[in-house]
PDB file of C-alpha atoms in Angstrom:
ATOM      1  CA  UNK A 277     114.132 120.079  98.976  1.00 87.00           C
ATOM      2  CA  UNK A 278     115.099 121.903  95.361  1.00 89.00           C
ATOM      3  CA  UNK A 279     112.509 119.719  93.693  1.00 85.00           C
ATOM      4  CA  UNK A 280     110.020 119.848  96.337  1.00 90.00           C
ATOM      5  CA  UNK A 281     110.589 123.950  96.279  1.00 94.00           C
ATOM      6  CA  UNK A 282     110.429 124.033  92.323  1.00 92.00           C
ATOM      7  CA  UNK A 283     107.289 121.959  92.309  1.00 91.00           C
ATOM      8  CA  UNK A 284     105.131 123.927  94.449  1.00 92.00           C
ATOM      9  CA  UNK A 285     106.649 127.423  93.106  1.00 95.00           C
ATOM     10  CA  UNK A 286     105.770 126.151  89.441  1.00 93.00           C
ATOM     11  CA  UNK A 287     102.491 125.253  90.591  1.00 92.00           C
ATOM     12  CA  UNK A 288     102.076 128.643  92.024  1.00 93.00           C
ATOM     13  CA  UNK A 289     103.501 130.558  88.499  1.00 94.00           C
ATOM     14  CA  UNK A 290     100.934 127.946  86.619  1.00 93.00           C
ATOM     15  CA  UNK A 291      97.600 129.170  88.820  1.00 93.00           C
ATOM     16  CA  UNK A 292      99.239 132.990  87.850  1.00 93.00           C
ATOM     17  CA  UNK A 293      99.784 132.450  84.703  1.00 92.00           C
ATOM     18  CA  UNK A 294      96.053 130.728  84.452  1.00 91.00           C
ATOM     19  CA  UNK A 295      94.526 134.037  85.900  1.00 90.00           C
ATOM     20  CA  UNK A 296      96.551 136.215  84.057  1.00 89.00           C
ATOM     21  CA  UNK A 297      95.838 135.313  80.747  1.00 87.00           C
ATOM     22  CA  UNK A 298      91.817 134.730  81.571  1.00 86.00           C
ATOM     23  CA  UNK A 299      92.410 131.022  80.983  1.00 87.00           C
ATOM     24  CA  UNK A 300      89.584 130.043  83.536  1.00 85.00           C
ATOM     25  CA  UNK A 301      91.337 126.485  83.899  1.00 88.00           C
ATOM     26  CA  UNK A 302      89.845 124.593  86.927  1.00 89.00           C
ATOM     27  CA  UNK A 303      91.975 124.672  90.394  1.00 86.00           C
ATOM     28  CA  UNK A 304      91.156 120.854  90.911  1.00 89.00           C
ATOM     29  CA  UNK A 305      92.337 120.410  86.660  1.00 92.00           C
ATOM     30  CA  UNK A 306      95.587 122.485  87.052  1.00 90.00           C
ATOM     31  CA  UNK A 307      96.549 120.534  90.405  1.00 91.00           C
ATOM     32  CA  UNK A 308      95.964 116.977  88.477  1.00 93.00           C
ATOM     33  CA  UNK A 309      98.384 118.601  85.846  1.00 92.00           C
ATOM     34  CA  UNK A 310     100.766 119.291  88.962  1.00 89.00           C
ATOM     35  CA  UNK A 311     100.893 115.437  89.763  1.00 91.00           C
ATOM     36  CA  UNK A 312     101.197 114.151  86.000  1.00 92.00           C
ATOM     37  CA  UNK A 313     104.082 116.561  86.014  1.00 91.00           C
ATOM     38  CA  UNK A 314     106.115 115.000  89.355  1.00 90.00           C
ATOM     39  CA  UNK A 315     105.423 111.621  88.108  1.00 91.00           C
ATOM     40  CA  UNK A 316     107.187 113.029  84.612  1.00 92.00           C
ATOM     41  CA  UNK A 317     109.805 114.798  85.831  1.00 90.00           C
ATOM     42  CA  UNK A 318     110.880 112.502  88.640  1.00 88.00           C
ATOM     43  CA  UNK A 319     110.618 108.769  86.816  1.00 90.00           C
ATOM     44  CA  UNK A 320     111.961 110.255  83.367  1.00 90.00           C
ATOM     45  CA  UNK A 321     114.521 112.475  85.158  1.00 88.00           C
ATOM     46  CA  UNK A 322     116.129 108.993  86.866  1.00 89.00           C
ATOM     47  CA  UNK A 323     115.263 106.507  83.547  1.00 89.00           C
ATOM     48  CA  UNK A 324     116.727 109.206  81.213  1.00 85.00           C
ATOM     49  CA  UNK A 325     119.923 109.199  83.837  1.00 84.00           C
ATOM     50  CA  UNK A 326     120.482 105.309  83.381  1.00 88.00           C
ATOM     51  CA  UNK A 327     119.332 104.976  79.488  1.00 86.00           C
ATOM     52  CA  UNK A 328     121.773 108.300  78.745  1.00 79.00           C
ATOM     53  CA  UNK A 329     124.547 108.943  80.645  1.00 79.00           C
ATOM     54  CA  UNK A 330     124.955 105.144  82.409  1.00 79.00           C
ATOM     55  CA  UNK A 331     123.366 102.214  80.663  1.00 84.00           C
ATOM     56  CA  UNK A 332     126.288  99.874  81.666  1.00 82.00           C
ATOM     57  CA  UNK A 333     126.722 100.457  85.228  1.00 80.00           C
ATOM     58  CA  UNK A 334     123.256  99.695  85.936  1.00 84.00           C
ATOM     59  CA  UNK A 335     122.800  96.605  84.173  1.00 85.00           C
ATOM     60  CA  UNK A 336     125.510  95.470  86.124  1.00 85.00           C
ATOM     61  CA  UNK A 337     124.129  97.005  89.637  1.00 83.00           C
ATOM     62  CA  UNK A 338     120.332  96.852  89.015  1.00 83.00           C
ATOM     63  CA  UNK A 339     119.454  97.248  92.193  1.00 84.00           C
ATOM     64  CA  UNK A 340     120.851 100.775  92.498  1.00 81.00           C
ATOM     65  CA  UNK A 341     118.591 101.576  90.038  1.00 80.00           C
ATOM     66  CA  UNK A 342     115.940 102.315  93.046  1.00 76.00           C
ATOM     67  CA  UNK A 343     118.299 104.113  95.439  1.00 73.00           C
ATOM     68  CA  UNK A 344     117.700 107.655  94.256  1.00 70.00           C
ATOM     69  CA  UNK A 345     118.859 108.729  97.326  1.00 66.00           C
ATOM     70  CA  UNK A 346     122.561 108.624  95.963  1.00 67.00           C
ATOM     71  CA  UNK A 347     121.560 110.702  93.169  1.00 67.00           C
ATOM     72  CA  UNK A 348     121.504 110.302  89.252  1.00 74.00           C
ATOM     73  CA  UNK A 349     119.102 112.298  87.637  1.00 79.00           C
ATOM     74  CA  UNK A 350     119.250 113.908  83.808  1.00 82.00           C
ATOM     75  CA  UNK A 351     117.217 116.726  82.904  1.00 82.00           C
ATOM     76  CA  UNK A 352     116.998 115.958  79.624  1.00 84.00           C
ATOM     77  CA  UNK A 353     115.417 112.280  80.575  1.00 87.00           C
ATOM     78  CA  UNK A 354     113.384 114.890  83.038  1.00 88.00           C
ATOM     79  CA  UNK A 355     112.149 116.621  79.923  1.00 90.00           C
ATOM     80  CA  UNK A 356     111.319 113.716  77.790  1.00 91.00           C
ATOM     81  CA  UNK A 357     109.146 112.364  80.565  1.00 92.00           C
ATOM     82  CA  UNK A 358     107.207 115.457  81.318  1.00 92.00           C
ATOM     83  CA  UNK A 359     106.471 115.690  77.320  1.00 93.00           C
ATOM     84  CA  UNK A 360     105.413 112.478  77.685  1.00 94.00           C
ATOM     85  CA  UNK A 361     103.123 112.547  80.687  1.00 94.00           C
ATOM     86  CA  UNK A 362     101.412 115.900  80.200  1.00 94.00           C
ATOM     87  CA  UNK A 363     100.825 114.332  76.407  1.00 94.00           C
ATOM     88  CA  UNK A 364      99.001 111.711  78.461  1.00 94.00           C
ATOM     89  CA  UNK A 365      97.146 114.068  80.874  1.00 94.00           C
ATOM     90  CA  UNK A 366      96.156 116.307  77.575  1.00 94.00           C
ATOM     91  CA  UNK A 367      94.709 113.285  76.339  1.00 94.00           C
ATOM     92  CA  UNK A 368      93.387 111.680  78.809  1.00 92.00           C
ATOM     93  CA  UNK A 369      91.697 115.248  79.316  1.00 91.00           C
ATOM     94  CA  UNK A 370      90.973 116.720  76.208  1.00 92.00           C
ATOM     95  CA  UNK A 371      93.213 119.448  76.165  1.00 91.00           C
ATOM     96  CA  UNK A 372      95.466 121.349  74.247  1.00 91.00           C
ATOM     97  CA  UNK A 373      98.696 119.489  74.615  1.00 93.00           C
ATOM     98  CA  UNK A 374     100.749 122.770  73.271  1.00 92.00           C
ATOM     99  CA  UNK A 375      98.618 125.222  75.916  1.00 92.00           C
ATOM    100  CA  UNK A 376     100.069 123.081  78.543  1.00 93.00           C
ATOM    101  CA  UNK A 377     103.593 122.905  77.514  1.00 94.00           C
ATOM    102  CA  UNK A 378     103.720 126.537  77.193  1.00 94.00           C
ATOM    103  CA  UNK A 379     102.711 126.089  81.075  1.00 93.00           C
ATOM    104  CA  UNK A 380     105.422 124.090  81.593  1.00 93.00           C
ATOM    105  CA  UNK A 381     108.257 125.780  79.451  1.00 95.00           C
ATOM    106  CA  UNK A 382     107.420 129.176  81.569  1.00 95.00           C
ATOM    107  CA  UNK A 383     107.664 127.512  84.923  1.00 94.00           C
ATOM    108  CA  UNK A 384     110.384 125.342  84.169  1.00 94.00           C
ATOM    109  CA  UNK A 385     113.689 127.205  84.763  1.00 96.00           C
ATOM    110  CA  UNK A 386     112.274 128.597  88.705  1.00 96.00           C
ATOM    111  CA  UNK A 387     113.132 124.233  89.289  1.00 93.00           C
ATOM    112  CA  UNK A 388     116.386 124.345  87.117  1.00 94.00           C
ATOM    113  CA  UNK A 389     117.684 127.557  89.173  1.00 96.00           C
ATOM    114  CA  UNK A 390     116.687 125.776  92.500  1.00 96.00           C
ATOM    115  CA  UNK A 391     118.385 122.473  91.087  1.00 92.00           C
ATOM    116  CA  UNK A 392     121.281 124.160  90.107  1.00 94.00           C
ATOM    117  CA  UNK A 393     121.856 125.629  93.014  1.00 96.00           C
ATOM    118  CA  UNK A 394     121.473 122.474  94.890  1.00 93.00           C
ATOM    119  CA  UNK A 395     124.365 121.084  92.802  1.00 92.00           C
ATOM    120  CA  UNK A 396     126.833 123.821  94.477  1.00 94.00           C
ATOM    121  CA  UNK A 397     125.838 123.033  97.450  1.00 93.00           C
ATOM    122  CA  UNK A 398     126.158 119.842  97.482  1.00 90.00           C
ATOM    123  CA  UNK A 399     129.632 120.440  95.337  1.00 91.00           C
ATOM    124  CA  UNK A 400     128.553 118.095  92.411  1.00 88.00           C
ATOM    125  CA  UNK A 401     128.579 118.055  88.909  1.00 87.00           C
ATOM    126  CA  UNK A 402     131.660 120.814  89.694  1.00 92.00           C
ATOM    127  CA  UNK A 403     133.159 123.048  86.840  1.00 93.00           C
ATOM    128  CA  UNK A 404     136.929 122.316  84.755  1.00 94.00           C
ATOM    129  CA  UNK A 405     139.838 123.525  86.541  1.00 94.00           C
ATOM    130  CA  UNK A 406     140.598 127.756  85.737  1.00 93.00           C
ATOM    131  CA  UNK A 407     142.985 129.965  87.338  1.00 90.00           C
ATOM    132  CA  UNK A 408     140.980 132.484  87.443  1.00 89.00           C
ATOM    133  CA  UNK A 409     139.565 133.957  90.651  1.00 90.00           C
ATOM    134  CA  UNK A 410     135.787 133.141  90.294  1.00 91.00           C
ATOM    135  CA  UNK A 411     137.187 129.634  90.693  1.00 94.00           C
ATOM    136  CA  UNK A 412     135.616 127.711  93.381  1.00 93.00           C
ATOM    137  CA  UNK A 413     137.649 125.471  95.864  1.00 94.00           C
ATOM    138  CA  UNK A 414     135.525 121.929  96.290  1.00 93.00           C
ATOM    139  CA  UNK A 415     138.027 120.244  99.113  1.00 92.00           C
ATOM    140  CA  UNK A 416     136.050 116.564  98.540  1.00 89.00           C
ATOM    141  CA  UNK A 417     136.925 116.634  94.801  1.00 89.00           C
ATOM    142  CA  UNK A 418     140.112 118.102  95.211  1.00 90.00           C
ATOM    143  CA  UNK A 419     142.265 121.350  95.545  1.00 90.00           C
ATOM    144  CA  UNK A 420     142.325 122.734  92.479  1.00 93.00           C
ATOM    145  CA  UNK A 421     140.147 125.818  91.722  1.00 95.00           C
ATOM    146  CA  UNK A 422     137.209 125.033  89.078  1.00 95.00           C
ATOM    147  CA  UNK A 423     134.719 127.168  87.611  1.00 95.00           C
ATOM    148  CA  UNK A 424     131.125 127.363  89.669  1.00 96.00           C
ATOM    149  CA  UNK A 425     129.226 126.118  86.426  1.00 95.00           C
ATOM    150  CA  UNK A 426     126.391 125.233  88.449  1.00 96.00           C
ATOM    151  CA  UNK A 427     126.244 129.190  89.043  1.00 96.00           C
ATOM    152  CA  UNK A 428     126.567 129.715  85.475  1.00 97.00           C
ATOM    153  CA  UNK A 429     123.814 127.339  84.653  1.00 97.00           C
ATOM    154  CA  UNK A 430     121.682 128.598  87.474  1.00 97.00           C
ATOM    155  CA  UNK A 431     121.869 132.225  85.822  1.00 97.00           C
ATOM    156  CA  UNK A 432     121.346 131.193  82.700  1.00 97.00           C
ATOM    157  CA  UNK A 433     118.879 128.489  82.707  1.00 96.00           C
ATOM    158  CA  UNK A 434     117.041 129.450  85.214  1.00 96.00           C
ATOM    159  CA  UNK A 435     117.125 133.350  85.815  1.00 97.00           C
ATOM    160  CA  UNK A 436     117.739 134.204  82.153  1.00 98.00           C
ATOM    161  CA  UNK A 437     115.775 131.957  80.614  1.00 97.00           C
ATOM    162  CA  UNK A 438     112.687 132.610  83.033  1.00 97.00           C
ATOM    163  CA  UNK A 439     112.910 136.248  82.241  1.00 96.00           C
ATOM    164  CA  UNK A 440     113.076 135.647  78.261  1.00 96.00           C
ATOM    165  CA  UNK A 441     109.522 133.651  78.844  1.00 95.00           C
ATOM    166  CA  UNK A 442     108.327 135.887  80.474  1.00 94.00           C
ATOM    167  CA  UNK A 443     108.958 138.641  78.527  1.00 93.00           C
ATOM    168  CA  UNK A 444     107.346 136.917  75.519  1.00 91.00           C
ATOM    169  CA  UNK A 445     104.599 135.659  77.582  1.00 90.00           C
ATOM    170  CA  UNK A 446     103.230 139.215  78.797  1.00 87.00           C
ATOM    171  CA  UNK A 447     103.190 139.196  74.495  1.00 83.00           C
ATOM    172  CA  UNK A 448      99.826 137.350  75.017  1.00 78.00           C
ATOM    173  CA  UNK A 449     101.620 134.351  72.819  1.00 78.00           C
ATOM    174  CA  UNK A 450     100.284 131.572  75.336  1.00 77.00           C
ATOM    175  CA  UNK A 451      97.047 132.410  74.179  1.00 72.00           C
ATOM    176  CA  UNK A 452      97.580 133.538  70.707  1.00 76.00           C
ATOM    177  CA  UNK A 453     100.100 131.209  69.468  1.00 79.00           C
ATOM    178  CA  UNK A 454     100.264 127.828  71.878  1.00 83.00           C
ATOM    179  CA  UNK A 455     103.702 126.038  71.293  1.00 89.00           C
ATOM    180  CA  UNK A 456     105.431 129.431  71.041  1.00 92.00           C
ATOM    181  CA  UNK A 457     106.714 129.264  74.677  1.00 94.00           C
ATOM    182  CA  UNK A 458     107.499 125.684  74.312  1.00 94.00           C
ATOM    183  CA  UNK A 459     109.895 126.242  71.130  1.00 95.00           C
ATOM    184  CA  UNK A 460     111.441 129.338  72.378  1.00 95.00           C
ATOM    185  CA  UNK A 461     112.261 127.170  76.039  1.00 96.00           C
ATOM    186  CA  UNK A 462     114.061 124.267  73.762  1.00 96.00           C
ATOM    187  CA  UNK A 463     116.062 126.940  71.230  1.00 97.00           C
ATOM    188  CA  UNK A 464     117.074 129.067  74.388  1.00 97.00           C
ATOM    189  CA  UNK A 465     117.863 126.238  76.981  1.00 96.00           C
ATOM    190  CA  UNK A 466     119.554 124.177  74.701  1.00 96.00           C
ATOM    191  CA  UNK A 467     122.134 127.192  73.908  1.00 97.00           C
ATOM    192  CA  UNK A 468     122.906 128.304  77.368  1.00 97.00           C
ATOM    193  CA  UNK A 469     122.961 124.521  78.304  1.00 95.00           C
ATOM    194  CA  UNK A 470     125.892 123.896  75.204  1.00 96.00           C
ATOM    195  CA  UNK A 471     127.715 126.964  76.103  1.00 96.00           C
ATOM    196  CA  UNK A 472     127.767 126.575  79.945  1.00 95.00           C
ATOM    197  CA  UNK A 473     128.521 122.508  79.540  1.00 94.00           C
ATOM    198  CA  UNK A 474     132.373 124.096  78.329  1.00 95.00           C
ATOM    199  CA  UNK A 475     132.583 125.271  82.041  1.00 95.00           C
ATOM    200  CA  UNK A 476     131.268 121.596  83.096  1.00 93.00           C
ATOM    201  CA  UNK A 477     133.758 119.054  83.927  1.00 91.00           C
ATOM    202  CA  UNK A 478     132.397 115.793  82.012  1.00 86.00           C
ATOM    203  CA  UNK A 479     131.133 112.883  83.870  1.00 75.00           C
ATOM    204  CA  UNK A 480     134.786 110.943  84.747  1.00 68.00           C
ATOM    205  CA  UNK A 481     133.151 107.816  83.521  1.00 63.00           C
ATOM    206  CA  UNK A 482     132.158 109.506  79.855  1.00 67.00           C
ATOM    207  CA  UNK A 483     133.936 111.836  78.938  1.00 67.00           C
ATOM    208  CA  UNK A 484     134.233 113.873  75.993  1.00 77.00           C
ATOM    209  CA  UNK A 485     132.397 112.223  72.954  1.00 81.00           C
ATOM    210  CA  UNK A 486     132.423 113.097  69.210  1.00 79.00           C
ATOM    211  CA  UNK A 487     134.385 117.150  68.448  1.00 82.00           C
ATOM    212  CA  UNK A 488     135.014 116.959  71.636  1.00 85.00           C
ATOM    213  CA  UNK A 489     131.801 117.802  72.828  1.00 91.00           C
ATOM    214  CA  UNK A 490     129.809 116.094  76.017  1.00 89.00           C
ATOM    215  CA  UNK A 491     126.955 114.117  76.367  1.00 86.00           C
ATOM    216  CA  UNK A 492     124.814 117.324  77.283  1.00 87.00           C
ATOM    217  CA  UNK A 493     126.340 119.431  74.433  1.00 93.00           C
ATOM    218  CA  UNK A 494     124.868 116.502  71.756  1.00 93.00           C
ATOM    219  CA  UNK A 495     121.342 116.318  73.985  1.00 91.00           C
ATOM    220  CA  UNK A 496     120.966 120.030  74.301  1.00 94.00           C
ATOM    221  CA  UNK A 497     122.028 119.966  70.603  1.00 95.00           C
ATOM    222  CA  UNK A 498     119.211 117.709  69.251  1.00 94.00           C
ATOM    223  CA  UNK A 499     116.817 119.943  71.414  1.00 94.00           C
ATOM    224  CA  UNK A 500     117.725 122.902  69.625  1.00 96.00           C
ATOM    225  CA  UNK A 501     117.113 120.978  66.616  1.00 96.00           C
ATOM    226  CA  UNK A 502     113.156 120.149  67.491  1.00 95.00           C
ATOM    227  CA  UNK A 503     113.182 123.685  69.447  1.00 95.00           C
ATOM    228  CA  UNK A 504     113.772 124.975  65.902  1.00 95.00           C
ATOM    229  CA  UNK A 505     111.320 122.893  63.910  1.00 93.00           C
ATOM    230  CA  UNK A 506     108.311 123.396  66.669  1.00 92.00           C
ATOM    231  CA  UNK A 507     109.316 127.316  66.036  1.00 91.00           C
ATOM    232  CA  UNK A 508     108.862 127.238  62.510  1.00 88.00           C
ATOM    233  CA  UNK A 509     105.583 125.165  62.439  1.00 85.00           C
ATOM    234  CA  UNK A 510     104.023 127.745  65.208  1.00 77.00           C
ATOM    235  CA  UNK A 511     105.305 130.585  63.776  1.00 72.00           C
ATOM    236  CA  UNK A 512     104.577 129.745  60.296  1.00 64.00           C
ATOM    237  CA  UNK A 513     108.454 131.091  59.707  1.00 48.00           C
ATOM    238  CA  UNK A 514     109.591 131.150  56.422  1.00 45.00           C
ATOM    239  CA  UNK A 515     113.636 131.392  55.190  1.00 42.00           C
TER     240      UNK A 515
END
């Protein structure tokens, strides 16, 4: 229901966007965009979860690897596969690949809010252990108070980051400077994603990896990396 809500909100922000900035993109071209992005989002979101966070497990239970019913999705596979597939709609279309993933980077963090949230709900991907009393009690993990990181994440990366796009947006950069948005998304997610991941309890089955950091800490970090590097290029930013 979060990705089904996040779809058809983003859609909505896209067509607003569109109008706003006197685009005059086609209904019928902006809702083929829409399905490019689902296929990218939802087939790169569960092949990034098996390639990144659990290679092993499904080699040895390939089968599972069509039940996403029991979950297992990364957002960071999610985000390689939409880069991929609106690269393929842009040029299958003709298109300015950068306009598009400006589109994307703006109406990106309504679907990581809703996601997020889903998490608490559902009481996965659950914070570390705290004493303190923002803890959260999940009784199916266990009975020890742990930080609500998918709150944290949900402010954050969705609320916080949509408003910091936004901002920059009104700017009249998605017109102006395409691939603006798109950097500022990866610099900006990537942070609150490494910061908030030291609330995250760490996949049981991973762990902690090099300094002590998690799988999501190096992603997010590599991110900020090209985040950086798209900035500089589109800015023409010099040291």
């Amino acid at each position: 229901m979060a990705y089904i809500l996040g779809f058809i909100l983003g859609i909505q922000y896209i067509k607003y966007l569109n109008l706003k900035n006197n685009l005059n993109l086609n209904k019928d071209l902006i809702y083929d965009f829409f399905f490019f992005t689902v296929l990218g989002v939802i087939i790169g979101g569960r092949i990034g979860y098996i390639i990144l966070y659990n290679p092993t497990y499904y080699l040895q239970n390939p089968i599972e690897i069509f039940q996403v019913w029991k979950g297992g999705m990364a957002f960071h596979g999610g985000m390689i596969g939409v880069i991929f597939s609106t690269y393929i709609f842009c040029l299958k279309k003709n298109l300015n690949f950068f306009l598009f993933s400006d589109f994307l980077a703006c109406s990106a963090p309504i679907g990581i809010f809703l996601g997020r949230i889903a998490n608490f709900i559902n009481g996965e991907l659950v914070g570390r252990i705290t004493e303190k009393k923002i803890g959260v009690i999940f009784p199916h993990i266990d009975n020890f108070k742990r930080h609500p990181s998918q709150i944290y994440e949900a402010f954050f990366e969705g609320i916080l980051l949509f408003y910091i796009l936004f901002y920059f947006q009104k700017k009249g950069i998605l017109t102006n400077k395409s691939g603006l948005l798109s950097s500022l998304f990866l610099i900006f997610y990537s942070i609150f994603r490494f910061i908030c991941e030291y609330f995250r309890e760490p996949d049981p089955h991973l762990g902690l990896q090099y300094f002590n950091l998690s799988l999501g800490q190096i992603y997010s970090f590599i991110f900020l990396i090209i985040g950086i590097i798209i900035f500089s290029k589109k800015n023409k930013w010099k040291t």
